């Protein structure tokens, strides 16, 4: 099956044996009748498993070319499950530019439990290699990164991980499996904030993991069930529905992203524009190699490099909504330093370019002309 067919049919065989419903019913139930203790029809309690969630998990596995999908109550809950694979004394090498909440989970929660994190710029593989020692258990890659749009060579990192028998996890939230499939490039775990493009309509908070390896899937399933951060059936239904139009939405996100990025680049009141589709973007060649398009996420600075001009700009936007999050049908604008990345100390975030004049756009699927008009009026 090719990708556009998979988003609609992948893992969805025999979805409703009872009546043949084309979409799985929302099994709004916490538990299931047993005929004798332990005698059930595949589900016993909805933390352990629910048919609607199961349909979604199979779809997730299918579109990422994996074997096992696991859904969680949020993207951070999915990451939390990955981190619970490890023990005190274990070390993790992570990209230094990543979602602020991911950084907070690593440093604010798991460091306390004795896991050591190294944050490095992953444009140079040698920097990752420098941090690897016998305690290193995981490399955490986010690509393109949030919000600086750095592109990390998944295949190159996976070769390094394999050589050292370290797991590689890739946060594929920005790219989506429409543009990039990390498991095909050698990653062991692919993670999503399904809140974003997979859900696609800004109406659900959810996370997911997909893996190929049976043993790793079993360990993650154990954590999913034992820790219990699972999504409900209604949300599972919504994300499954969202996935069915992922390919169409992503096409438009990419087209609008390209138009908005070029408009910003040409505008005299704009400073730097970060979008991997530009030939002069340092990760452009890698993006061309591992992605099938450049997406609709763009970050840029204002020309005068001041917080004031950035804040004024986002306040003036009318079609773009000033809000956290990304990946929905509607265009959003954010000020990372005071919103999504406020949990990273100023000194740390400025090292990676998250300065006070930085604005992040999630370009939606509206008419391109309206988006550009809106930016034009806001830039004055
Ligand atoms: O919000 P949640 O579903 O828990 O996902 C966390 C997360 C993980 N990884 C990436 C790359 C993300 O962008 C996010 C969430 N990000 C935002 C809310 C944001 O506006 O950047």
Short mmCIF file of N, CA and C in Angstrom, two decimals, residues 82-83 85-86 90-94 115-116 118 122 125 127-141 154-170 185-189 213 216 219:
data_model
loop_
_atom_site.label_atom_id
_atom_site.label_comp_id
_atom_site.label_asym_id
_atom_site.label_seq_id
_atom_site.Cartn_x
_atom_site.Cartn_y
_atom_site.Cartn_z
N UNK A 82 8.98 6.70 26.99
CA UNK A 82 10.30 6.32 26.44
C UNK A 82 11.36 6.44 27.53
N UNK A 83 11.31 7.54 28.27
CA UNK A 83 12.34 7.79 29.29
C UNK A 83 12.28 6.78 30.43
N UNK A 85 12.09 3.74 30.12
CA UNK A 85 12.83 2.53 29.74
C UNK A 85 14.18 2.49 30.47
N UNK A 86 14.62 3.66 30.99
CA UNK A 86 16.00 3.78 31.46
C UNK A 86 16.11 3.80 32.98
N UNK A 90 21.96 6.05 33.70
CA UNK A 90 21.95 6.03 32.23
C UNK A 90 22.08 7.45 31.69
N UNK A 91 22.62 7.55 30.48
CA UNK A 91 22.82 8.87 29.88
C UNK A 91 22.12 8.95 28.52
N UNK A 92 21.64 10.15 28.22
CA UNK A 92 20.92 10.39 26.97
C UNK A 92 21.54 11.60 26.28
N UNK A 93 21.79 11.47 24.99
CA UNK A 93 22.27 12.62 24.22
C UNK A 93 21.08 13.16 23.42
N UNK A 94 20.78 14.43 23.64
CA UNK A 94 19.61 15.04 22.98
C UNK A 94 20.05 16.24 22.15
N UNK A 115 18.92 10.32 35.64
CA UNK A 115 19.31 10.18 34.23
C UNK A 115 20.06 11.45 33.83
N UNK A 116 21.18 11.26 33.12
CA UNK A 116 22.00 12.41 32.75
C UNK A 116 21.77 12.75 31.28
N UNK A 118 22.78 15.13 27.88
CA UNK A 118 23.76 15.99 27.21
C UNK A 118 23.03 16.65 26.05
N UNK A 122 23.23 18.99 16.73
CA UNK A 122 23.43 17.73 16.02
C UNK A 122 23.68 17.91 14.52
N UNK A 125 27.81 15.43 13.54
CA UNK A 125 27.68 14.13 14.22
C UNK A 125 28.79 13.92 15.26
N UNK A 127 29.82 15.88 17.42
CA UNK A 127 29.42 16.40 18.74
C UNK A 127 28.63 15.36 19.53
N UNK A 128 27.87 14.53 18.82
CA UNK A 128 27.12 13.47 19.49
C UNK A 128 28.11 12.41 19.97
N UNK A 129 29.01 12.05 19.06
CA UNK A 129 29.99 11.00 19.34
C UNK A 129 30.82 11.32 20.59
N UNK A 130 31.18 12.60 20.73
CA UNK A 130 31.98 13.05 21.88
C UNK A 130 31.32 12.73 23.21
N UNK A 131 29.98 12.73 23.22
CA UNK A 131 29.25 12.55 24.49
C UNK A 131 28.93 11.09 24.78
N UNK A 132 29.19 10.21 23.83
CA UNK A 132 28.83 8.80 24.02
C UNK A 132 29.85 8.08 24.91
N UNK A 133 29.34 7.39 25.91
CA UNK A 133 30.19 6.55 26.74
C UNK A 133 29.41 5.27 27.07
N UNK A 134 29.94 4.44 27.95
CA UNK A 134 29.31 3.13 28.19
C UNK A 134 27.94 3.25 28.87
N UNK A 135 27.63 4.43 29.43
CA UNK A 135 26.31 4.61 30.06
C UNK A 135 25.25 5.14 29.09
N UNK A 136 25.67 5.52 27.90
CA UNK A 136 24.72 6.16 26.96
C UNK A 136 23.74 5.12 26.44
N UNK A 137 22.45 5.44 26.59
CA UNK A 137 21.42 4.47 26.21
C UNK A 137 20.50 4.97 25.10
N UNK A 138 20.47 6.29 24.91
CA UNK A 138 19.50 6.82 23.94
C UNK A 138 20.04 8.09 23.30
N UNK A 139 19.75 8.23 22.00
CA UNK A 139 19.95 9.52 21.33
C UNK A 139 18.56 10.04 20.99
N UNK A 140 18.30 11.28 21.40
CA UNK A 140 16.99 11.88 21.16
C UNK A 140 17.13 12.97 20.09
N UNK A 141 16.45 12.74 18.98
CA UNK A 141 16.53 13.67 17.87
C UNK A 141 15.16 14.28 17.61
N UNK A 154 19.09 11.88 10.02
CA UNK A 154 18.63 10.72 10.80
C UNK A 154 19.47 9.48 10.48
N UNK A 155 19.75 9.29 9.20
CA UNK A 155 20.50 8.10 8.80
C UNK A 155 21.92 8.11 9.41
N UNK A 156 22.55 9.26 9.39
CA UNK A 156 23.90 9.36 9.95
C UNK A 156 23.87 9.11 11.46
N UNK A 157 22.88 9.68 12.15
CA UNK A 157 22.79 9.46 13.61
C UNK A 157 22.47 7.99 13.89
N UNK A 158 21.64 7.39 13.04
CA UNK A 158 21.27 5.99 13.30
C UNK A 158 22.47 5.06 13.12
N UNK A 159 23.35 5.40 12.19
CA UNK A 159 24.57 4.57 12.03
C UNK A 159 25.43 4.65 13.29
N UNK A 160 25.53 5.86 13.82
CA UNK A 160 26.31 6.06 15.05
C UNK A 160 25.66 5.30 16.21
N UNK A 161 24.34 5.38 16.30
CA UNK A 161 23.61 4.71 17.38
C UNK A 161 23.80 3.19 17.29
N UNK A 162 23.68 2.68 16.10
CA UNK A 162 23.80 1.23 15.89
C UNK A 162 25.21 0.75 16.26
N UNK A 163 26.20 1.52 15.80
CA UNK A 163 27.60 1.15 16.07
C UNK A 163 27.85 1.03 17.58
N UNK A 164 27.17 1.90 18.33
CA UNK A 164 27.37 1.92 19.79
C UNK A 164 26.27 1.21 20.56
N UNK A 165 25.38 0.53 19.84
CA UNK A 165 24.25 -0.19 20.46
C UNK A 165 23.42 0.70 21.39
N UNK A 166 23.08 1.86 20.83
CA UNK A 166 22.26 2.84 21.56
C UNK A 166 20.94 2.97 20.80
N UNK A 167 19.85 3.18 21.53
CA UNK A 167 18.57 3.39 20.85
C UNK A 167 18.52 4.81 20.26
N UNK A 168 17.82 4.92 19.15
CA UNK A 168 17.59 6.24 18.55
C UNK A 168 16.09 6.50 18.50
N UNK A 169 15.68 7.62 19.12
CA UNK A 169 14.27 8.04 19.05
C UNK A 169 14.21 9.36 18.28
N UNK A 170 13.22 9.47 17.40
CA UNK A 170 13.06 10.69 16.62
C UNK A 170 11.67 11.27 16.86
N UNK A 185 14.68 5.18 8.09
CA UNK A 185 16.04 5.74 8.06
C UNK A 185 16.91 5.18 9.19
N UNK A 186 16.37 4.21 9.93
CA UNK A 186 17.17 3.52 10.94
C UNK A 186 16.84 3.84 12.39
N UNK A 187 15.84 4.69 12.63
CA UNK A 187 15.46 4.99 14.02
C UNK A 187 14.76 3.79 14.64
N UNK A 188 14.83 3.70 15.98
CA UNK A 188 14.15 2.61 16.69
C UNK A 188 12.76 3.01 17.15
N UNK A 189 12.61 4.30 17.48
CA UNK A 189 11.33 4.79 18.01
C UNK A 189 10.99 6.08 17.28
N UNK A 213 10.45 -3.13 16.53
CA UNK A 213 10.94 -4.27 17.31
C UNK A 213 9.90 -4.77 18.31
N UNK A 216 10.93 -4.27 22.15
CA UNK A 216 10.85 -2.87 22.56
C UNK A 216 9.38 -2.46 22.70
N UNK A 219 8.04 -3.71 25.99
CA UNK A 219 8.49 -2.90 27.14
C UNK A 219 7.71 -1.59 27.20
#
